Every structure is written in C-alpha cells, then in structure tokens.
Amino acid sequence: MASFDVKLTKVELRHIDDLVGHFRNNMELIEHFLEQLRALFVGNPLLKPHVHSMKFRVKDPGHLRDKLIRKMMLTKNQKKKFHITKENLFGVINDLAGLRILHLHTRQIEAINKAVLKILEDEHYKIIGHPTAITWDDESRDYFTNIGIQTRRSDRMYTSVHYIIKPNNRSGFTAEIQVRTLAEELWGEVDHTINYPAPSRISACREQIKVLARVTSSCSRLVDSIFNTRKDADRGRRTLGSNPRS
Amino acid sequence: MTEVKRTHRCTAPRLAVFNHKGGVGKTTLTVNIAAALAEQGRRVLLVDSDPQCNLTSYLVEEMVVNDLLDRSDKKDGETIWSSLKPILEGTGDARLIPPIKQDDNLFLLPGDIRLVEFEQELGTLWADCFQRKLRGFRGMTAMSQLVNQVAKESRIDFVFYDCGPNIGALNRSIILDCDYFLIPAACDLFSLSAVKTLGHILVKWISDWKTISALAPDDASLLPGRPVFLGYIPQRFRTYGGQPTYQYARFLSQIEKHIQNDVVVVLRRLDLNLVPNQSIKIGEVKDFLTLATNAQEKGVAMWKVTVGTPMLRDLAHKSFVRISSKIIERTLGD
C-alpha cells in the first residue's frame, strides 16, 4: 500500500465519522437485506448441488472507517475531491452487505453463475455490477470468458467472481456477492489476516503469501483435474454398461 | 363486480383516530368530526375498518346492517370484507364496492365482522413483505387501493378510518396508509398507561415499514408509511362552571405530559417531520353525557339530537367545528 504524506484535518475526519454514523444507523436495514438474500440462497435447489457453503456478513463499522480514511487520503494525495456523501455512501461502497458462495472446484462456477442470475432475476433484484471474474491467472481468464463471465485483471493475487446487486432503483442500497473456491478462500483469509488493514511489514510474509497464491492456483487446478478424472471414468463406465458388446 | 384499479394515490388526506385503549370514544369522535367537516362543505369518506362495526352500526339502520352482513360473503356483497375476500382466497385484487351515501357530503364504506379473517392473513402478508414477495405488497395495499378508487370516484376531500382498539396487523396497515393520525385520550388511568406505549408501537411500525420499502422490488406497491401526528383530543372530562373539575384537571395535565414525552419525543427521534411544530392539543371534547348516547342511537351528530339543552348542543357543535377547522388548517393549510 502506498504511504501518503498527507494528513486529514479534523473536519475531514468528522465527515468520515458522520458517514460511519450513517452506516451504523442503517445497519439493521442492511442486516435485513442480507437476511432476505440468505432466505433465497441457502438451500436453494439450483445452487445446492454445486455449493460447499455460504457466508454472510455486514461490514464492520471500524473497517468501513479505515476504508474511508484510505480513500480520502488517496484522493487528497491526488489533489482530487472526495465525493462520498451520506446520500451516495450505500451506492459507492458496495460491500457493506456481503454474501460469499464457496465451492470446491473452478468448473462449478458455470452452474453457480446460471443459478445466481436466475435467482436474482426471479426475485426482482437489479444487477448493477455484472458478474466479473477478478483474476491474475491467464488460463482462468480464458475459461471465464468462454462461459460468458467478463474478467478483470487483479493486482491482488486471488481469483473470485463478483456481482453487485441492489434491491430496487429507489433506495440506493447495494450488496456484493462473491463466488470463489475453498482454496481461494484459504488464500484470501490468510492474506486478509496478514495484510489487512495495512500490508504486513515483514517482507518474507508478503512474499510467502504470493507463493501461496501460486500454490492455490495449482491446488484449484488439481481439484479440477480430480473431478474431471472422475467424470471421465463415470462416463466410460456408463458407456460400457449401456452397450456390453462394444 | 369489478376489480379495484391500482392507480396513483388521490390527494384527499387520510386520517385515523387511533388509540389501542378501548372505550376512549374513537368512533364517536370520528363520526362527529366527519359530520362537522361535511357541514363545512367537505366531502368525507368514513371507512369502518374495525371488525366490531361500531361505526357502521352508528350510522346505518340495524336492518340494513344485518342485510349487509348477511350478504357480505356472497358475490354481490358490499362490505369491506366482500371487497377484500379475493386477496384472502388468492383469486385476484380487491373488488370495488359502492360507498353508502349518508348525506351529500358523507360516505361510508361499511365494516364487517369477517374482517378478522383478513386481519389474520395480514400477519402472513407482512412477513411476505419482509421477504420481498409481491403477494405481500398486493395484500398489504389492497384496502388502501379500494379507498383510493372510492375516494377518487366520489370526489372525497377527507378519508377517516375507524380503527378497533388494538395493535393488530389490520391497524398497522391502516396507520401506515394514513397521512395523519389523531389520538383520543379519555381521562382515566388505563388511558394514560395506553398513551405511554403508543409512541413506541408507532415507531416500530413506521421503522419496520421503512425497512420493508427500502428493500422492496421496484414493482411492489407500497403504503406511504409516514403518518404525521396531528394532535390529541382529551375526551369526556367533567366541567364545573366551564372549567374541568379538580380531579379531571389533574388527568388533563398528565395526558399532555405523556403525549409529549411518550409520543412526540419518541416520534421526533425517528423523524422530525412526523410531528410538526404546532400545539399538540388539537381540541377537546368534554363529557356531553346524554348527547353522546342519544346521537349514537339516532345515528346523527351530537348537536343534531333533540335531548339536552340548546346550550349544551351548541357547545358540542362548537367543539367539533373547532377540531374540524384545525384539521383543515393542519392538513390542507386552508
């Protein structure tokens, strides 16, 4: 993370505290938003066969404060205007409500994506950020593009598919849905613990986490391969079974 | 019978005289305020949304009421229940029923004891709204849509709901449909303790609905959910020499204090616009004794009965004219 030589004034910090206060005042509503998603997604027959588990979380107000301070320092450093207000907070910060869908291997994303889009359409949610795979891995990029999911290069070393949704056009609340494999989740959790809110000062840790990303990628490939092997074997057995003379 | 059309909300303010304590004179107050408004040339629609049908019994002859209730479950039924039944059966939207014309300016949508069945369904519909189900929103707004069309067709200036004395799902949907509400308060201990809880109940309803509407799909029809407190009306206190007696004077000051602390402060904390800056007592109705009972028997306003002294009737008339003028002033700004 870049270090800034700018400092925030009392007025600027008060603005951030006002924003965090506004978030706190609406936390119950955001929890309801997540509850509604939980009721739709958990146990949904379209998703269930492909999903390992799901996580729901409302952003911690302290983490929001850190995020806003970082954003404000960045804009100040670039001599730009900080544009986040109480009116647009819920539209600009999209991960105040978050749903994470975890699965075992990469190829499941195709079915999961279809199911997620169908649920959102049936239940009248607006998709404002269409499914985007954030990835650093060229091979994965081709796969996602082939199944109709746009991709975005990431500096951070994880692979995850993101959606941004809102309940309607009226209220401006948004939520983020993330879909990733369990292996990516392990990487994400380790990275988050070590490098959040500020990157670790221990360079060896930072390096090892980069290596972990490559191991994670290999791990995902291996899991994919295991499932593909089983699928091929099953297909072979079925073909044999249906036509004993061949 | 035709289905109610879902159209834009008409401009006529909708009001409810609401207190979950029974016997504080809600229906009497509603009828007499409506009569005073009608006398001033305003067209008023009364909606009997209390399953006890007190308002309908007050205004309509017993034989007619019995006939209405006998037919209400049939296809040609003409009570609120007849209108809302399709929602409960899942066969469509509310059906249009004709209001009963009381006089040139006064109309009534008759109540029905079967409305309790709709109230039960409203509990489920509320939960559906929390889950963003369109069915929930359709049901929650059904009565509002009925009132809307009737008010438009009869060119109504004011709508008054008559509520039963409880905090059930039916009253919740009515209060959330109202633009304004008034609190009647009787001078007794129970009435005082009811006032203490009233503000908190309203805050819960309003903030729950705020959550529901903030997360509702774009095509869901919604209730406005912002009932503004128009004022309270102390009722049935005894006077001596034109002034409340010592015992009632004490109650009156306590009522004012509780309304201020447990309604005004609590509502303002949620939204300043729910209580405009104006005196919170909108009027008062002393105990008119025989006038009230006789008016109820005859189905007329208190000042139109033949019992009591002309002076007492005049006093009753003035009380309600004062309240109705304040209502016009505070809602329409006239």
Coordinates of C-alpha atoms in Angstrom, one line a residue:
Chain A
M1 CA 0.0 0.0 0.0
A2 CA 1.3 3.4 -0.9
S3 CA 2.2 5.7 2.0
F4 CA 0.9 9.2 1.9
D5 CA 2.5 12.3 3.2
V6 CA -0.9 14.0 3.5
K7 CA -2.8 14.2 6.8
L8 CA -6.5 14.5 7.3
T9 CA -8.0 17.6 9.0
K10 CA -10.5 17.4 11.9
V11 CA -13.2 18.5 9.5
E12 CA -12.4 15.7 7.1
L13 CA -12.3 13.1 9.9
R14 CA -15.6 14.4 11.2
H15 CA -17.1 13.9 7.7
I16 CA -15.8 10.3 7.8
D17 CA -17.3 9.7 11.3
D18 CA -20.6 11.1 10.0
L19 CA -20.5 8.6 7.2
V20 CA -19.8 5.8 9.6
G21 CA -22.6 7.0 11.9
H22 CA -25.0 7.0 8.9
F23 CA -23.9 3.4 8.2
R24 CA -24.5 2.4 11.8
N25 CA -28.0 4.0 11.7
N26 CA -28.8 1.8 8.7
M27 CA -27.1 -1.4 9.9
E28 CA -30.4 -3.0 10.9
L29 CA -31.7 -2.4 7.4
I30 CA -28.6 -3.9 5.8
E31 CA -28.9 -6.9 8.1
H32 CA -32.5 -7.4 6.7
F33 CA -31.1 -7.1 3.2
L34 CA -28.7 -10.0 4.0
E35 CA -31.4 -12.0 5.7
Q36 CA -33.5 -11.8 2.6
L37 CA -30.6 -13.0 0.5
R38 CA -29.9 -15.8 3.0
A39 CA -33.5 -17.0 2.7
L40 CA -33.1 -17.1 -1.1
F41 CA -29.7 -18.6 -1.4
V42 CA -29.3 -21.1 1.5
G43 CA -30.7 -24.4 0.5
N44 CA -31.8 -23.2 -3.0
P45 CA -32.2 -26.3 -5.1
L46 CA -30.4 -24.7 -8.1
L47 CA -27.3 -23.9 -6.1
K48 CA -27.2 -26.6 -3.5
P49 CA -25.5 -29.3 -5.7
H50 CA -22.6 -27.0 -6.6
V51 CA -22.0 -25.1 -3.4
H52 CA -19.9 -26.0 -0.4
S53 CA -21.0 -23.3 2.0
M54 CA -22.0 -19.7 2.2
K55 CA -21.0 -16.7 4.4
F56 CA -23.0 -13.6 5.1
R57 CA -21.6 -10.5 6.7
V58 CA -22.3 -6.9 7.3
K59 CA -19.2 -4.8 7.2
D60 CA -17.7 -3.9 10.5
P61 CA -18.1 -0.1 11.1
G62 CA -14.4 0.1 12.1
H63 CA -13.3 -1.5 8.8
L64 CA -15.5 1.0 6.9
R65 CA -13.9 3.9 8.8
D66 CA -10.4 2.6 7.8
K67 CA -11.5 2.1 4.2
L68 CA -12.9 5.6 4.0
I69 CA -9.8 7.1 5.6
R70 CA -7.7 5.3 3.0
K71 CA -9.9 6.5 0.1
M72 CA -9.9 10.1 1.4
M73 CA -6.1 10.1 1.8
L74 CA -5.7 8.7 -1.7
T75 CA -8.0 11.4 -3.3
K76 CA -6.2 14.1 -1.2
N77 CA -2.9 12.9 -2.4
Q78 CA -4.1 13.0 -6.0
K79 CA -5.5 16.5 -5.3
K80 CA -9.0 15.2 -6.2
K81 CA -12.3 15.9 -4.5
F82 CA -13.6 13.3 -2.0
H83 CA -17.0 12.6 -3.4
I84 CA -18.6 10.2 -0.9
T85 CA -21.6 11.6 1.0
K86 CA -24.3 10.2 3.2
E87 CA -26.6 10.3 0.1
N88 CA -24.3 8.1 -2.1
L89 CA -22.5 6.1 0.6
F90 CA -24.5 2.9 0.0
G91 CA -24.1 3.1 -3.7
V92 CA -20.4 3.9 -3.8
I93 CA -19.3 1.4 -1.1
N94 CA -20.7 -1.9 -2.5
D95 CA -19.5 -4.4 0.1
L96 CA -21.4 -3.1 3.2
A97 CA -23.5 -6.2 2.8
G98 CA -21.7 -9.2 1.5
L99 CA -22.6 -12.8 0.6
R100 CA -19.9 -15.2 -0.3
I101 CA -20.5 -18.5 -2.0
L102 CA -17.8 -21.1 -1.7
H103 CA -17.4 -24.1 -3.9
L104 CA -14.9 -27.0 -4.4
H105 CA -13.6 -26.6 -8.0
T106 CA -13.4 -24.0 -10.6
R107 CA -15.7 -25.6 -13.2
Q108 CA -18.6 -25.4 -10.9
I109 CA -18.8 -21.7 -11.5
E110 CA -20.7 -22.1 -14.7
A111 CA -23.7 -23.7 -13.0
I112 CA -23.4 -21.4 -10.0
N113 CA -23.4 -18.3 -12.2
K114 CA -26.5 -19.5 -14.0
A115 CA -28.3 -20.2 -10.7
V116 CA -27.3 -16.9 -9.2
L117 CA -28.5 -15.0 -12.2
K118 CA -31.8 -16.9 -12.3
I119 CA -32.5 -16.3 -8.6
L120 CA -31.7 -12.6 -8.9
E121 CA -34.0 -12.3 -11.9
D122 CA -36.9 -14.2 -10.4
E123 CA -36.7 -12.2 -7.2
H124 CA -36.6 -8.8 -8.9
Y125 CA -33.1 -7.8 -7.9
K126 CA -31.2 -5.3 -10.1
I127 CA -27.7 -6.4 -11.1
I128 CA -25.6 -3.3 -11.4
G129 CA -22.2 -4.9 -11.5
H130 CA -22.5 -7.9 -13.9
P131 CA -20.5 -11.0 -13.0
T132 CA -16.9 -10.2 -13.2
A133 CA -14.1 -12.7 -12.6
I134 CA -11.2 -10.9 -10.9
T135 CA -8.2 -13.0 -11.6
W136 CA -4.5 -12.8 -12.1
D137 CA -4.2 -16.1 -13.8
D138 CA -4.3 -16.1 -17.7
E139 CA -5.6 -19.6 -18.0
S140 CA -8.5 -18.9 -15.7
R141 CA -9.2 -15.8 -17.7
D142 CA -9.8 -17.8 -20.9
Y143 CA -12.1 -20.2 -19.0
F144 CA -14.3 -17.4 -17.6
T145 CA -14.5 -15.6 -20.9
N146 CA -15.7 -18.9 -22.6
I147 CA -18.5 -19.3 -20.1
G148 CA -19.7 -15.7 -20.6
I149 CA -18.2 -14.1 -17.5
Q150 CA -16.2 -11.0 -18.1
T151 CA -12.8 -10.7 -16.4
R152 CA -10.7 -8.1 -14.8
R153 CA -7.0 -8.2 -14.0
S154 CA -6.2 -8.0 -10.4
D155 CA -3.1 -6.8 -8.7
R156 CA -4.0 -8.9 -5.7
M157 CA -3.4 -12.5 -6.4
Y158 CA -6.8 -14.1 -6.0
T159 CA -9.5 -15.3 -8.3
S160 CA -13.1 -14.6 -7.4
V161 CA -16.3 -13.8 -9.3
H162 CA -18.1 -10.7 -8.2
Y163 CA -21.6 -9.4 -8.6
I164 CA -23.1 -6.1 -7.3
I165 CA -26.8 -6.0 -6.8
K166 CA -29.5 -3.7 -5.4
P167 CA -33.0 -4.4 -4.2
N168 CA -34.6 -1.7 -6.3
N169 CA -33.8 1.6 -8.1
R170 CA -35.3 3.7 -5.2
S171 CA -33.2 3.2 -2.2
G172 CA -29.5 3.1 -3.3
F173 CA -28.5 0.1 -1.1
T174 CA -26.2 -2.4 -2.7
A175 CA -24.7 -5.7 -1.8
E176 CA -21.8 -7.7 -3.2
I177 CA -21.9 -11.4 -4.0
Q178 CA -18.6 -13.2 -4.3
V179 CA -18.1 -16.7 -5.6
R180 CA -14.8 -18.5 -5.1
T181 CA -13.3 -21.9 -4.5
L182 CA -12.4 -23.1 -1.0
A183 CA -8.7 -23.0 -2.0
E184 CA -9.1 -19.3 -3.0
E185 CA -10.9 -18.7 0.3
L186 CA -7.9 -20.1 2.2
W187 CA -5.6 -17.8 0.3
G188 CA -8.0 -14.8 0.9
E189 CA -8.3 -15.4 4.6
V190 CA -4.5 -15.7 5.1
D191 CA -3.9 -12.6 3.0
H192 CA -6.6 -10.7 4.9
T193 CA -5.3 -11.7 8.3
I194 CA -1.7 -10.8 7.5
N195 CA -2.1 -7.8 5.1
Y196 CA -5.3 -6.1 6.4
P197 CA -5.9 -3.3 7.1
A198 CA -2.2 -2.5 6.2
P199 CA 0.2 -4.7 4.3
S200 CA 2.5 -6.6 6.6
R201 CA 5.8 -5.0 7.3
I202 CA 7.5 -8.4 7.2
S203 CA 8.6 -8.8 3.6
A204 CA 9.0 -12.6 4.0
C205 CA 5.3 -12.9 4.9
R206 CA 4.3 -10.8 1.9
E207 CA 6.5 -13.0 -0.4
Q208 CA 5.2 -16.2 1.1
I209 CA 1.6 -15.1 0.5
K210 CA 2.5 -14.5 -3.2
V211 CA 3.9 -18.0 -3.3
L212 CA 0.7 -19.3 -1.6
A213 CA -1.3 -17.7 -4.4
R214 CA 0.6 -19.8 -6.9
V215 CA 0.1 -22.9 -4.8
T216 CA -3.6 -22.0 -4.5
S217 CA -3.8 -21.8 -8.3
S218 CA -2.2 -25.2 -8.6
C219 CA -4.4 -26.6 -5.9
S220 CA -7.5 -25.4 -7.8
R221 CA -6.2 -27.0 -11.0
L222 CA -5.5 -30.2 -9.2
V223 CA -9.0 -30.3 -7.7
D224 CA -10.5 -29.6 -11.1
S225 CA -8.4 -32.4 -12.5
I226 CA -9.5 -34.9 -9.8
F227 CA -13.2 -34.1 -10.6
N228 CA -12.6 -34.3 -14.3
T229 CA -10.9 -37.7 -14.0
R230 CA -13.8 -39.0 -12.0
K231 CA -16.3 -37.6 -14.5
D232 CA -14.4 -39.2 -17.4
A233 CA -14.3 -42.5 -15.5
D234 CA -18.0 -42.4 -14.8
R235 CA -18.8 -41.6 -18.4
G236 CA -16.6 -44.6 -19.5
R237 CA -18.4 -46.9 -17.1
R238 CA -21.8 -45.8 -18.3
T239 CA -20.9 -46.2 -21.9
L240 CA -19.7 -49.7 -21.2
G241 CA -22.8 -50.5 -19.2
S242 CA -25.2 -49.4 -21.9
N243 CA -23.5 -51.3 -24.7
P244 CA -22.0 -54.5 -23.3
R245 CA -20.9 -55.8 -26.7
S246 CA -18.7 -52.8 -27.6
Chain B
M1 CA -68.1 -6.8 -9.6
T2 CA -65.1 -5.0 -10.9
E3 CA -61.6 -5.3 -9.6
V4 CA -60.1 -2.2 -7.9
K5 CA -57.7 -0.4 -10.3
R6 CA -54.2 0.3 -9.0
T7 CA -53.7 4.0 -9.7
H8 CA -51.9 7.0 -8.2
R9 CA -52.8 7.9 -4.7
C10 CA -55.6 10.6 -4.6
T11 CA -54.8 13.8 -2.8
A12 CA -57.5 13.6 -0.1
P13 CA -55.7 13.3 3.3
R14 CA -56.3 10.0 5.1
L15 CA -56.7 10.1 8.8
A16 CA -57.3 7.8 11.7
V17 CA -58.4 8.5 15.2
F18 CA -56.2 6.0 16.9
N19 CA -55.6 4.7 20.4
H20 CA -55.3 1.0 21.3
K21 CA -57.2 1.5 24.5
G22 CA -60.9 0.7 24.0
G23 CA -63.7 3.0 25.1
V24 CA -61.9 6.3 24.6
G25 CA -64.6 7.5 22.2
K26 CA -62.8 6.8 18.9
T27 CA -65.9 6.1 16.9
T28 CA -68.0 9.0 18.4
L29 CA -65.1 11.4 17.8
T30 CA -64.7 10.1 14.2
V31 CA -68.4 10.5 13.3
N32 CA -68.7 13.9 14.8
I33 CA -65.5 15.3 13.3
A34 CA -66.7 13.9 9.9
A35 CA -70.1 15.5 10.4
A36 CA -68.5 18.8 11.2
L37 CA -66.3 18.7 8.1
A38 CA -69.3 17.7 5.9
E39 CA -71.2 20.6 7.3
Q40 CA -68.4 22.9 6.2
G41 CA -68.8 21.6 2.6
R42 CA -66.0 19.0 2.7
R43 CA -66.8 15.6 1.2
V44 CA -65.8 12.9 3.7
L45 CA -65.4 9.1 3.3
L46 CA -65.7 7.1 6.5
V47 CA -64.1 3.6 6.4
D48 CA -65.2 1.2 9.0
S49 CA -62.1 -0.8 9.4
D50 CA -63.0 -2.1 12.8
P51 CA -64.3 -5.7 12.7
Q52 CA -66.7 -4.7 15.6
C53 CA -68.5 -2.5 13.0
N54 CA -69.3 0.2 15.6
L55 CA -69.2 2.9 13.0
T56 CA -71.5 1.1 10.6
S57 CA -73.9 0.4 13.4
Y58 CA -73.7 4.1 14.5
L59 CA -74.7 5.4 11.0
V60 CA -76.7 2.7 9.4
E61 CA -80.1 1.3 10.5
E62 CA -79.9 -2.1 12.2
M63 CA -82.0 -3.9 9.5
V64 CA -79.7 -2.6 6.7
V65 CA -76.6 -3.6 8.7
N66 CA -78.0 -7.1 9.2
D67 CA -78.7 -7.4 5.5
L68 CA -75.2 -6.1 4.6
L69 CA -73.6 -8.7 6.9
D70 CA -75.8 -11.5 5.6
R71 CA -74.8 -10.9 2.1
S72 CA -71.2 -9.9 2.6
D73 CA -69.7 -13.3 1.9
K74 CA -71.6 -13.7 -1.4
K75 CA -70.6 -12.5 -4.8
D76 CA -72.8 -9.3 -4.5
G77 CA -71.6 -8.5 -1.0
E78 CA -71.0 -4.8 -0.3
T79 CA -68.9 -4.6 2.9
I80 CA -65.1 -4.1 3.2
W81 CA -64.9 -7.9 3.6
S82 CA -66.7 -8.5 0.3
S83 CA -64.1 -6.3 -1.3
L84 CA -61.0 -7.9 0.3
K85 CA -62.1 -11.5 0.1
P86 CA -60.3 -12.2 -3.2
I87 CA -57.0 -11.3 -1.6
L88 CA -57.6 -14.0 1.1
E89 CA -58.7 -16.5 -1.5
G90 CA -55.8 -15.6 -3.8
T91 CA -58.2 -15.1 -6.7
G92 CA -57.3 -11.5 -7.5
D93 CA -57.2 -8.0 -6.3
A94 CA -59.7 -6.2 -4.1
R95 CA -63.2 -5.7 -5.6
L96 CA -64.8 -2.3 -5.9
I97 CA -67.8 -1.8 -3.6
P98 CA -70.0 1.2 -3.6
P99 CA -69.9 3.5 -0.5
I100 CA -73.2 4.2 1.3
K101 CA -74.2 7.8 0.9
Q102 CA -75.2 9.2 4.3
D103 CA -75.9 12.7 3.0
D104 CA -74.5 15.0 0.3
N105 CA -71.0 15.1 1.8
L106 CA -70.8 12.0 3.9
F107 CA -70.0 8.5 2.6
L108 CA -69.4 5.2 4.4
L109 CA -67.6 2.0 3.4
P110 CA -69.3 -0.4 5.7
G111 CA -67.4 -2.7 8.1
D112 CA -67.7 -6.4 8.6
I113 CA -67.1 -8.8 11.5
R114 CA -65.4 -11.1 9.0
L115 CA -62.6 -8.6 8.6
V116 CA -60.9 -10.5 11.4
E117 CA -60.1 -13.2 8.8
F118 CA -58.4 -10.6 6.6
E119 CA -56.5 -9.4 9.7
Q120 CA -55.1 -12.9 10.2
E121 CA -54.0 -13.0 6.6
L122 CA -52.3 -9.6 7.1
G123 CA -49.9 -11.2 9.6
T124 CA -48.7 -13.5 6.8
L125 CA -48.7 -10.8 4.2
W126 CA -46.5 -8.6 6.5
A127 CA -44.0 -11.5 6.7
D128 CA -44.1 -11.8 2.9
C129 CA -43.3 -8.1 2.6
F130 CA -40.2 -8.7 4.7
Q131 CA -39.3 -11.4 2.2
R132 CA -39.9 -9.0 -0.8
K133 CA -42.8 -11.2 -2.1
L134 CA -45.1 -9.2 -4.4
R135 CA -48.0 -11.1 -3.0
G136 CA -47.4 -9.5 0.4
F137 CA -47.3 -6.0 -1.1
R138 CA -50.5 -6.6 -3.1
G139 CA -52.3 -7.7 0.1
M140 CA -50.9 -5.0 2.4
T141 CA -52.1 -2.3 0.0
A142 CA -55.4 -3.8 -1.0
M143 CA -57.6 -1.8 1.4
S144 CA -55.6 1.4 0.5
Q145 CA -56.3 0.8 -3.2
L146 CA -60.0 0.3 -2.5
V147 CA -60.2 3.5 -0.5
N148 CA -58.2 5.3 -3.2
Q149 CA -60.6 4.4 -6.0
V150 CA -63.8 5.1 -4.0
A151 CA -62.3 8.4 -2.8
K152 CA -61.5 9.4 -6.4
E153 CA -64.9 8.4 -7.8
S154 CA -66.8 10.2 -5.0
R155 CA -64.5 13.2 -5.2
I156 CA -63.7 12.9 -1.5
D157 CA -61.8 15.6 0.4
F158 CA -61.1 13.7 3.6
V159 CA -60.9 10.0 4.4
F160 CA -61.3 8.7 8.0
Y161 CA -60.5 5.2 9.1
D162 CA -62.2 3.9 12.2
C163 CA -59.9 1.6 14.0
G164 CA -60.5 -1.1 16.6
P165 CA -58.9 -0.8 20.0
N166 CA -55.8 -2.9 19.4
I167 CA -52.3 -3.0 17.9
G168 CA -53.0 -5.8 15.4
A169 CA -52.0 -6.3 11.8
L170 CA -55.1 -4.5 10.5
N171 CA -54.5 -1.3 12.4
R172 CA -50.8 -1.5 11.5
S173 CA -51.7 -1.5 7.8
I174 CA -54.2 1.3 8.3
I175 CA -51.9 3.6 10.2
L176 CA -49.2 3.0 7.6
D177 CA -51.7 4.1 4.9
C178 CA -52.7 7.2 6.8
D179 CA -51.2 10.7 6.2
Y180 CA -52.2 11.8 9.6
F181 CA -53.5 10.4 12.9
L182 CA -55.1 11.8 16.0
I183 CA -55.0 10.4 19.5
P184 CA -58.2 10.5 21.6
A185 CA -57.5 10.2 25.3
A186 CA -60.0 9.6 28.0
C187 CA -59.5 10.9 31.5
D188 CA -58.7 7.6 33.3
L189 CA -55.6 5.7 34.5
F190 CA -55.8 3.0 31.8
S191 CA -56.0 5.6 29.1
L192 CA -52.8 7.1 30.5
S193 CA -50.9 3.9 30.5
A194 CA -52.0 3.2 26.9
V195 CA -50.6 6.5 25.8
K196 CA -47.3 5.5 27.3
T197 CA -46.9 2.6 24.9
L198 CA -48.5 4.2 21.8
G199 CA -45.4 6.1 20.6
H200 CA -43.2 3.1 20.8
I201 CA -45.6 0.9 18.9
L202 CA -45.9 3.6 16.1
V203 CA -42.2 3.9 15.9
K204 CA -41.8 0.2 15.5
W205 CA -44.4 0.1 12.7
I206 CA -43.0 3.0 10.8
S207 CA -39.4 1.9 11.0
D208 CA -40.3 -1.7 10.0
W209 CA -42.2 -0.4 7.0
K210 CA -39.2 1.9 6.2
T211 CA -37.0 -1.2 6.1
I212 CA -39.6 -3.1 4.0
S213 CA -40.0 -0.3 1.5
A214 CA -36.2 0.4 1.2
L215 CA -35.7 -3.3 0.2
A216 CA -38.9 -3.8 -1.8
P217 CA -38.7 -4.6 -5.5
D218 CA -39.5 -1.7 -7.9
D219 CA -42.8 -3.1 -9.0
A220 CA -44.2 -3.6 -5.4
S221 CA -47.0 -1.3 -4.5
L222 CA -46.2 0.5 -1.2
L223 CA -48.0 2.2 1.6
P224 CA -46.8 5.7 2.4
G225 CA -45.8 4.7 5.9
R226 CA -45.3 8.2 7.3
P227 CA -48.4 9.1 9.5
V228 CA -48.0 12.6 10.8
F229 CA -49.2 13.3 14.4
L230 CA -51.9 15.9 14.0
G231 CA -52.7 16.2 17.7
Y232 CA -54.5 14.7 20.6
I233 CA -58.0 15.2 21.9
P234 CA -58.8 14.8 25.6
Q235 CA -62.3 13.5 26.0
R236 CA -65.2 13.0 28.4
F237 CA -64.0 15.2 31.2
R238 CA -66.4 16.8 33.6
T239 CA -66.6 20.5 34.0
Y240 CA -67.8 22.8 36.6
G241 CA -68.5 26.5 35.8
G242 CA -66.9 26.0 32.4
Q243 CA -63.7 24.6 33.8
P244 CA -62.6 21.0 34.2
T245 CA -63.1 19.8 37.8
Y246 CA -60.1 19.4 40.0
Q247 CA -59.9 15.7 39.5
Y248 CA -60.0 15.9 35.7
A249 CA -57.7 18.9 35.5
R250 CA -55.0 16.6 37.0
F251 CA -55.6 14.0 34.4
L252 CA -55.6 16.5 31.6
S253 CA -52.1 17.8 32.6
Q254 CA -50.8 14.2 32.9
I255 CA -52.2 13.3 29.5
E256 CA -50.4 16.3 27.9
K257 CA -47.2 15.3 29.7
H258 CA -47.4 11.7 28.5
I259 CA -48.3 12.6 24.9
Q260 CA -45.3 15.0 24.9
N261 CA -42.8 12.5 26.4
D262 CA -44.1 9.2 25.0
V263 CA -45.4 10.1 21.6
V264 CA -44.0 13.4 20.4
V265 CA -40.4 12.9 21.6
V266 CA -40.3 9.3 20.5
L267 CA -41.7 10.0 17.1
R268 CA -39.4 13.0 16.6
R269 CA -36.4 10.9 17.4
L270 CA -37.3 8.7 14.4
D271 CA -38.2 11.5 12.0
L272 CA -38.7 15.2 12.9
N273 CA -41.3 15.6 10.2
L274 CA -43.7 13.1 12.0
V275 CA -44.6 15.9 14.5
P276 CA -44.8 19.4 13.0
N277 CA -44.2 22.3 15.3
Q278 CA -47.7 23.2 16.5
S279 CA -49.7 22.8 19.7
I280 CA -50.2 19.1 20.3
K281 CA -53.7 19.5 21.6
I282 CA -55.9 20.0 18.6
G283 CA -59.1 20.4 20.6
E284 CA -61.1 18.9 23.5
V285 CA -64.5 17.2 23.9
K286 CA -65.9 17.4 27.4
D287 CA -68.4 14.8 28.7
F288 CA -71.6 15.6 26.8
L289 CA -73.4 12.8 28.6
T290 CA -76.9 12.2 27.1
L291 CA -76.0 13.9 23.9
A292 CA -73.4 11.3 23.0
T293 CA -75.7 8.3 23.8
N294 CA -78.7 9.8 22.1
A295 CA -76.6 10.7 19.0
Q296 CA -75.4 7.2 18.7
E297 CA -78.9 5.8 18.9
K298 CA -80.2 8.2 16.3
G299 CA -77.1 7.9 14.0
V300 CA -76.6 11.7 13.9
A301 CA -74.0 14.2 15.1
M302 CA -74.2 15.2 18.8
W303 CA -75.6 18.7 18.0
K304 CA -78.4 17.3 16.0
V305 CA -80.2 15.4 18.8
T306 CA -83.3 16.5 20.5
V307 CA -82.2 15.8 24.1
G308 CA -80.1 18.1 26.3
T309 CA -80.3 21.9 26.4
P310 CA -79.7 24.0 23.3
M311 CA -76.7 25.5 25.1
L312 CA -75.1 22.0 25.6
R313 CA -75.8 21.1 21.9
D314 CA -74.3 24.4 20.8
L315 CA -71.2 23.7 23.0
A316 CA -70.8 20.3 21.4
H317 CA -71.2 21.8 17.9
K318 CA -68.6 24.4 18.6
S319 CA -66.1 21.8 20.0
F320 CA -66.3 19.7 16.8
V321 CA -66.3 22.7 14.4
R322 CA -63.1 23.9 16.2
I323 CA -61.5 20.5 15.8
S324 CA -62.5 20.1 12.2
S325 CA -61.3 23.6 11.3
K326 CA -58.0 22.8 12.9
I327 CA -57.8 19.6 10.8
I328 CA -58.5 21.5 7.6
E329 CA -55.8 24.1 8.6
R330 CA -53.2 21.5 9.5
T331 CA -53.7 19.2 6.6
L332 CA -54.7 21.4 3.7
G333 CA -53.2 24.6 5.0
D334 CA -56.5 26.4 4.3

